[in-house]
Amino acid sequence: MVPTIESPKDRISAAAAEGERLLSVIAATEDTAATLTQVKLDLAALKNIWYDADALYSELSARLKKEEKEFEDLRGSHIKKFFAGSQYKEKLTKEENDVIELLEWQAKADKTRKELKAKLDDMKERRQKLEHMLEQRVQALNDLDNLYAVVSDGPSPDNAEEDVLEAEMKAAQQIFVPIQSRYSQVASVFNYITMARSRVTFAAGSAAKALKISESDIFDLKAGAGIRANRNFNSAVADRKEREELGLVRRSLAEASQFLALAHELDPEVGGFIMPKVADGKSAVGRVDDLINTPVTDYLFHREIKATAEGIAAAGAIVDEELRLAEEKKSVWTEKRDAAGKDLKQAREKLQQLRARIFEDAVNGQGSSTAPSYEQATANEHPPQYIPFSYS
């Protein structure tokens, strides 16, 4: 069988088609490096928050195990039950309440760490995809260099127009890369502030629950009911529930502050909020309420909880303003990125169309079979090196 000899026209046509494919890969991965850099920064920051949440869960689990043992030992002690009398029942009730409280805290901590872990896993998967895309980009750039080398044999024509379009494409690329990098940064700031807003919202909800319980405690009402329930309402349990909700307030505000700090690292213009003073029962009023627990002390502690809620509202207003500003910046940089991306796409398409004509001229014998080198245009991308950009 006579082997098929590939004609120069077939070879160059095949090279032109492959060149279009490679340029499409390069265009599709234009912002990969900048996005990958920001994802890695976000991943590192989120890891620290997850470590804290996981450590809290481990600490609560250890405390729960200890409290459960103490409760079981006390409940199984016939000697203490016989000699301690009413004090034994009070202590047993307290131990049981401690176990219940820790169980609730452990469940909340477990939920938080699992939510953060899910976000971490999603971000890791995104990082892997971006790394793969970056590898494809580098490979496409190398293959494109080799492609032009393969079809370059013979006299060289005047390629002044190709040089001009190549320079225009490179200039558009130099404009696009820092804009894309800045956009990724601004988008991360917006996401961090959004997460801070969600934590402040959660804190406000917990404070509202504490206020509702406190109101029931003042009037000796069953929580959530509008009738007297002296026999059923346990003021000690109400106090414990108040402090549980206030504990959630403290933690939520701390997390909100962490997210704002992360946003500030990326954009120094982002401000924080003054941490509200959270009623925790450790003030003079709180301690008296624990010892005496009368409607008067309940009312005084209620005022502290109300002040906490007002402080959260003030913090929320500050975060809302930061979120508004961040959204405006994101909108501005989205427009800049889209415009720069459009210019880069047009510049690349012009260069691609010209090179296709050069290939066609070579097929028809009108031009040089020495195809223009892409090496100079991509010298800064093997491996991809991105232009330093100041965010000041």
XYZ file of C-alpha atoms in Angstrom:
392
model
C 0.000 0.000 0.000
C 1.404 3.370 -1.056
C 1.766 5.667 1.972
C -0.212 8.887 1.873
C 2.067 11.884 1.593
C 0.780 14.910 3.476
C 0.812 17.983 1.277
C 2.137 21.315 2.587
C -1.389 22.687 2.281
C -2.819 19.903 4.448
C -0.046 20.319 6.996
C -0.504 24.077 7.276
C -4.316 23.821 7.342
C -4.076 21.306 10.164
C -1.674 23.607 11.985
C -4.073 26.532 11.579
C -6.947 24.552 13.093
C -4.772 23.413 15.979
C -3.592 26.975 16.488
C -7.186 28.155 16.853
C -7.846 25.446 19.434
C -4.759 26.363 21.450
C -5.598 30.067 21.354
C -9.090 29.230 22.611
C -7.573 27.360 25.572
C -5.288 30.315 26.316
C -8.184 32.783 26.138
C -10.397 30.637 28.391
C -7.705 30.482 31.086
C -6.679 34.136 30.990
C -7.672 34.904 34.596
C -6.750 31.529 36.075
C -3.499 32.515 37.778
C -4.932 35.614 39.485
C -8.026 33.722 40.633
C -5.933 30.815 41.911
C -3.753 33.161 43.964
C -6.805 34.668 45.680
C -8.412 31.268 46.273
C -5.241 30.099 48.017
C -5.313 33.165 50.288
C -8.999 32.632 51.093
C -8.364 28.958 51.771
C -5.583 29.729 54.243
C -7.785 32.233 56.101
C -10.753 29.866 56.268
C -8.531 27.080 57.564
C -7.662 29.152 60.635
C -11.340 29.739 61.419
C -12.099 26.041 60.949
C -9.211 25.082 63.253
C -10.713 27.305 65.969
C -14.171 25.770 65.494
C -12.765 22.242 65.565
C -10.733 23.010 68.692
C -13.856 24.359 70.414
C -15.759 21.183 69.533
C -12.948 19.015 70.951
C -12.841 21.101 74.128
C -16.605 20.861 74.620
C -16.534 17.114 73.966
C -13.886 16.632 76.654
C -15.832 18.777 79.127
C -19.039 16.913 78.315
C -17.395 13.570 78.952
C -16.188 14.818 82.340
C -19.567 16.299 83.302
C -21.410 13.136 82.259
C -19.119 11.045 84.463
C -19.648 13.376 87.432
C -23.407 13.272 86.888
C -23.500 9.464 86.647
C -21.271 9.117 89.726
C -23.526 11.454 91.699
C -26.715 9.782 90.525
C -25.352 6.355 91.462
C -24.125 7.405 94.911
C -26.553 5.972 97.478
C -24.543 7.435 100.371
C -24.825 11.024 99.127
C -28.472 10.489 98.284
C -29.187 9.253 101.826
C -27.211 11.845 103.818
C -27.440 14.983 101.649
C -31.235 15.105 101.354
C -32.574 18.142 99.497
C -29.054 19.380 98.761
C -28.438 16.166 96.862
C -31.441 16.806 94.622
C -30.361 20.384 93.971
C -26.836 19.300 93.087
C -28.122 16.479 90.890
C -30.379 18.931 89.060
C -27.478 21.334 88.587
C -25.225 18.569 87.216
C -27.983 17.466 84.865
C -28.484 21.037 83.639
C -24.734 21.357 83.076
C -24.746 18.206 80.948
C -27.750 19.420 78.939
C -26.108 22.800 78.368
C -22.869 21.208 77.190
C -24.782 18.872 74.883
C -26.472 21.864 73.256
C -23.188 23.746 72.925
C -21.465 20.690 71.503
C -24.221 20.270 68.896
C -23.932 23.927 67.845
C -20.132 23.727 67.679
C -20.373 20.535 65.632
C -22.775 22.195 63.188
C -20.461 25.196 62.785
C -17.322 23.154 62.185
C -19.141 20.930 59.655
C -20.395 23.968 57.740
C -16.877 25.403 57.654
C -15.453 22.028 56.617
C -17.908 21.862 53.712
C -16.785 25.330 52.580
C -13.154 24.245 52.897
C -13.759 21.145 50.793
C -15.512 23.192 48.107
C -12.647 25.682 48.062
C -10.053 22.899 47.847
C -11.912 21.388 44.910
C -11.963 24.789 43.217
C -8.241 25.192 43.833
C -7.543 21.817 42.217
C -9.620 22.728 39.159
C -7.798 26.042 38.808
C -4.417 24.341 39.142
C -5.418 21.919 36.390
C -6.559 24.820 34.194
C -3.254 26.587 34.782
C -1.378 23.458 33.693
C -3.511 23.364 30.546
C -2.665 27.005 29.867
C 1.081 26.495 30.166
C 0.863 23.391 27.976
C -1.160 25.285 25.362
C 1.393 28.097 25.287
C 4.239 25.619 24.816
C 2.315 23.713 22.138
C 1.578 26.953 20.294
C 5.283 27.811 20.217
C 6.073 24.368 18.847
C 3.275 24.645 16.292
C 4.652 27.825 14.766
C 8.128 26.295 14.721
C 6.842 23.260 12.781
C 5.333 25.300 9.940
C 8.237 27.728 9.653
C 10.479 26.769 6.734
C 11.377 29.013 3.809
C 11.780 32.707 3.126
C 10.292 35.178 5.599
C 7.794 37.815 4.424
C 7.237 41.247 5.906
C 5.092 40.609 8.988
C 4.880 44.171 10.290
C 1.096 43.965 10.747
C 1.450 40.731 12.699
C 4.029 42.366 14.953
C 1.686 45.300 15.608
C -1.283 43.075 16.475
C 0.930 40.887 18.606
C 2.086 43.947 20.558
C -1.529 45.126 20.941
C -2.557 41.740 22.301
C 0.338 41.732 24.739
C -0.520 45.273 25.899
C -4.167 44.292 26.409
C -3.024 41.293 28.396
C -0.806 43.443 30.614
C -3.817 45.644 31.360
C -6.184 42.734 31.993
C -4.061 40.676 34.407
C -3.773 43.246 37.250
C -7.424 44.236 36.822
C -8.489 40.607 37.127
C -6.269 40.220 40.182
C -7.794 43.298 41.800
C -11.304 42.095 40.964
C -10.627 38.750 42.667
C -9.405 40.627 45.725
C -12.444 42.921 45.836
C -14.774 39.933 45.400
C -13.117 38.205 48.366
C -13.559 41.344 50.489
C -17.250 41.403 49.578
C -17.615 37.724 50.497
C -15.883 38.201 53.865
C -18.108 41.157 54.774
C -21.178 39.178 53.687
C -20.164 36.413 56.090
C -19.601 39.013 58.829
C -23.111 40.355 58.214
C -24.574 36.850 58.587
C -22.813 36.389 61.935
C -24.092 39.763 63.224
C -27.596 38.782 62.114
C -27.272 35.528 64.044
C -26.034 37.444 67.109
C -29.046 39.765 66.892
C -31.366 36.759 66.766
C -29.744 35.199 69.829
C -29.976 38.502 71.719
C -33.666 38.756 70.812
C -34.248 35.249 72.188
C -32.415 36.166 75.394
C -34.602 39.273 75.742
C -37.768 37.241 75.283
C -36.685 34.721 77.911
C -35.708 37.570 80.225
C -39.123 39.200 79.884
C -40.768 35.902 80.785
C -38.433 35.610 83.769
C -39.319 39.093 85.045
C -43.042 38.434 85.022
C -42.640 34.796 86.030
C -44.274 33.675 82.817
C -43.724 30.528 80.923
C -41.404 31.366 78.001
C -43.419 32.029 74.861
C -46.765 32.085 76.702
C -48.971 34.972 77.700
C -50.416 33.529 80.896
C -49.129 33.121 84.399
C -47.406 29.799 84.952
C -45.817 29.979 88.381
C -45.842 26.267 88.908
C -44.316 25.405 85.586
C -41.832 28.211 85.038
C -38.334 27.595 86.369
C -36.459 30.866 86.826
C -33.125 29.062 87.195
C -33.630 27.356 83.844
C -34.579 30.710 82.306
C -31.348 32.241 83.601
C -29.367 29.373 82.088
C -31.124 29.750 78.742
C -30.451 33.492 78.765
C -26.749 32.882 79.270
C -26.678 30.216 76.564
C -28.096 32.656 74.028
C -25.739 35.391 75.217
C -22.850 32.961 74.822
C -23.894 32.502 71.191
C -23.992 36.286 70.851
C -20.378 36.581 72.012
C -19.139 33.860 69.688
C -21.073 35.163 66.671
C -19.747 38.686 67.173
C -16.211 37.329 67.536
C -16.595 35.458 64.232
C -17.988 38.590 62.563
C -14.973 40.535 63.804
C -12.666 37.846 62.388
C -14.266 38.059 58.955
C -13.973 41.858 58.966
C -10.303 41.540 59.930
C -9.742 39.258 56.930
C -11.474 41.806 54.693
C -9.297 44.572 56.178
C -6.135 42.627 55.325
C -7.158 42.682 51.663
C -8.543 46.227 51.731
C -7.294 48.569 54.498
C -10.275 50.851 53.842
C -12.578 48.265 55.416
C -13.267 49.192 59.026
C -14.433 47.155 61.963
C -17.060 47.749 64.608
C -16.727 48.467 68.304
C -17.427 45.154 70.004
C -20.685 45.541 71.973
C -20.522 44.807 75.685
C -22.327 41.492 75.951
C -24.224 40.738 79.161
C -22.613 37.578 80.489
C -23.810 37.353 84.078
C -20.359 38.257 85.407
C -21.218 41.868 86.113
C -22.338 42.928 89.594
C -25.956 42.766 88.435
C -25.463 39.345 86.897
C -23.857 37.920 90.025
C -26.588 39.350 92.264
C -29.220 37.891 89.935
C -27.572 34.487 90.292
C -27.497 34.726 94.093
C -30.869 36.338 94.838
C -32.837 35.900 91.599
C -35.769 38.245 92.252
C -37.949 40.130 89.750
C -35.869 43.240 90.513
C -32.541 41.565 89.710
C -34.158 39.936 86.673
C -35.201 43.396 85.477
C -31.729 44.859 86.006
C -30.135 42.001 84.065
C -32.831 42.440 81.409
C -31.601 46.011 80.925
C -28.067 44.696 80.349
C -29.371 42.284 77.714
C -31.308 45.123 76.078
C -28.119 47.218 75.962
C -26.388 44.257 74.302
C -29.121 44.097 71.640
C -28.758 47.837 70.995
C -24.990 47.434 70.652
C -25.504 44.644 68.128
C -27.879 46.854 66.134
C -25.213 49.586 66.025
C -22.584 47.061 64.916
C -24.988 45.767 62.267
C -25.427 49.275 60.855
C -21.648 49.616 60.516
C -21.341 46.241 58.784
C -24.231 47.123 56.459
C -22.395 50.273 55.384
C -19.164 48.318 54.804
C -21.141 45.805 52.758
C -22.675 48.585 50.669
C -19.246 50.076 49.944
C -17.804 46.657 49.133
C -20.669 45.963 46.734
C -20.047 49.287 44.986
C -16.343 48.481 44.596
C -17.163 45.038 43.280
C -19.514 46.557 40.714
C -16.835 49.030 39.564
C -14.158 46.369 39.218
C -16.580 43.997 37.497
C -17.098 46.637 34.807
C -13.341 47.213 34.515
C -12.661 43.482 34.284
C -15.353 42.963 31.660
C -14.098 45.900 29.580
C -10.454 44.802 29.785
C -11.466 41.222 29.035
C -13.408 42.374 25.979
C -10.407 44.366 24.713
C -8.109 41.386 25.237
C -10.519 39.050 23.455
C -10.787 41.403 20.472
C -7.008 41.850 20.293
C -6.467 38.105 20.396
C -9.127 37.479 17.737
C -7.513 40.038 15.406
C -4.131 38.377 15.842
C -5.659 34.953 15.358
C -7.425 36.023 12.141
C -4.238 37.543 10.738
C -2.235 34.423 11.478
C -4.932 32.351 9.778
C -4.475 34.526 6.667
C -0.715 34.103 6.896
C -1.209 30.360 6.935
C -3.569 30.615 3.938
C -1.043 32.733 2.020
C 1.591 30.117 2.735
C -0.726 27.421 1.351
C -1.272 29.430 -1.845
C 2.428 30.205 -2.155
C 1.904 33.940 -1.737
C 3.705 34.364 1.539
C 6.395 32.893 3.624
C 6.204 29.413 5.021
C 8.066 30.865 7.935
C 5.169 31.404 10.312
C 5.483 34.222 12.845
C 7.040 33.179 16.121
C 4.778 33.326 19.131
C 7.760 33.033 21.455
C 8.259 36.748 21.956
C 4.567 37.416 22.622
C 4.442 34.721 25.282
C 7.923 35.058 26.736
C 6.485 36.248 30.027
C 4.131 33.286 30.283
C 6.539 30.313 30.309
C 5.848 29.615 33.093
C 3.186 32.324 33.489
C 4.586 35.350 35.302
C 2.084 38.010 36.248
C 2.844 41.677 36.520
C 3.157 42.967 40.109
C 0.281 45.285 40.889
C -0.043 47.802 43.680
C -3.373 47.865 45.492
C -2.690 51.102 47.274
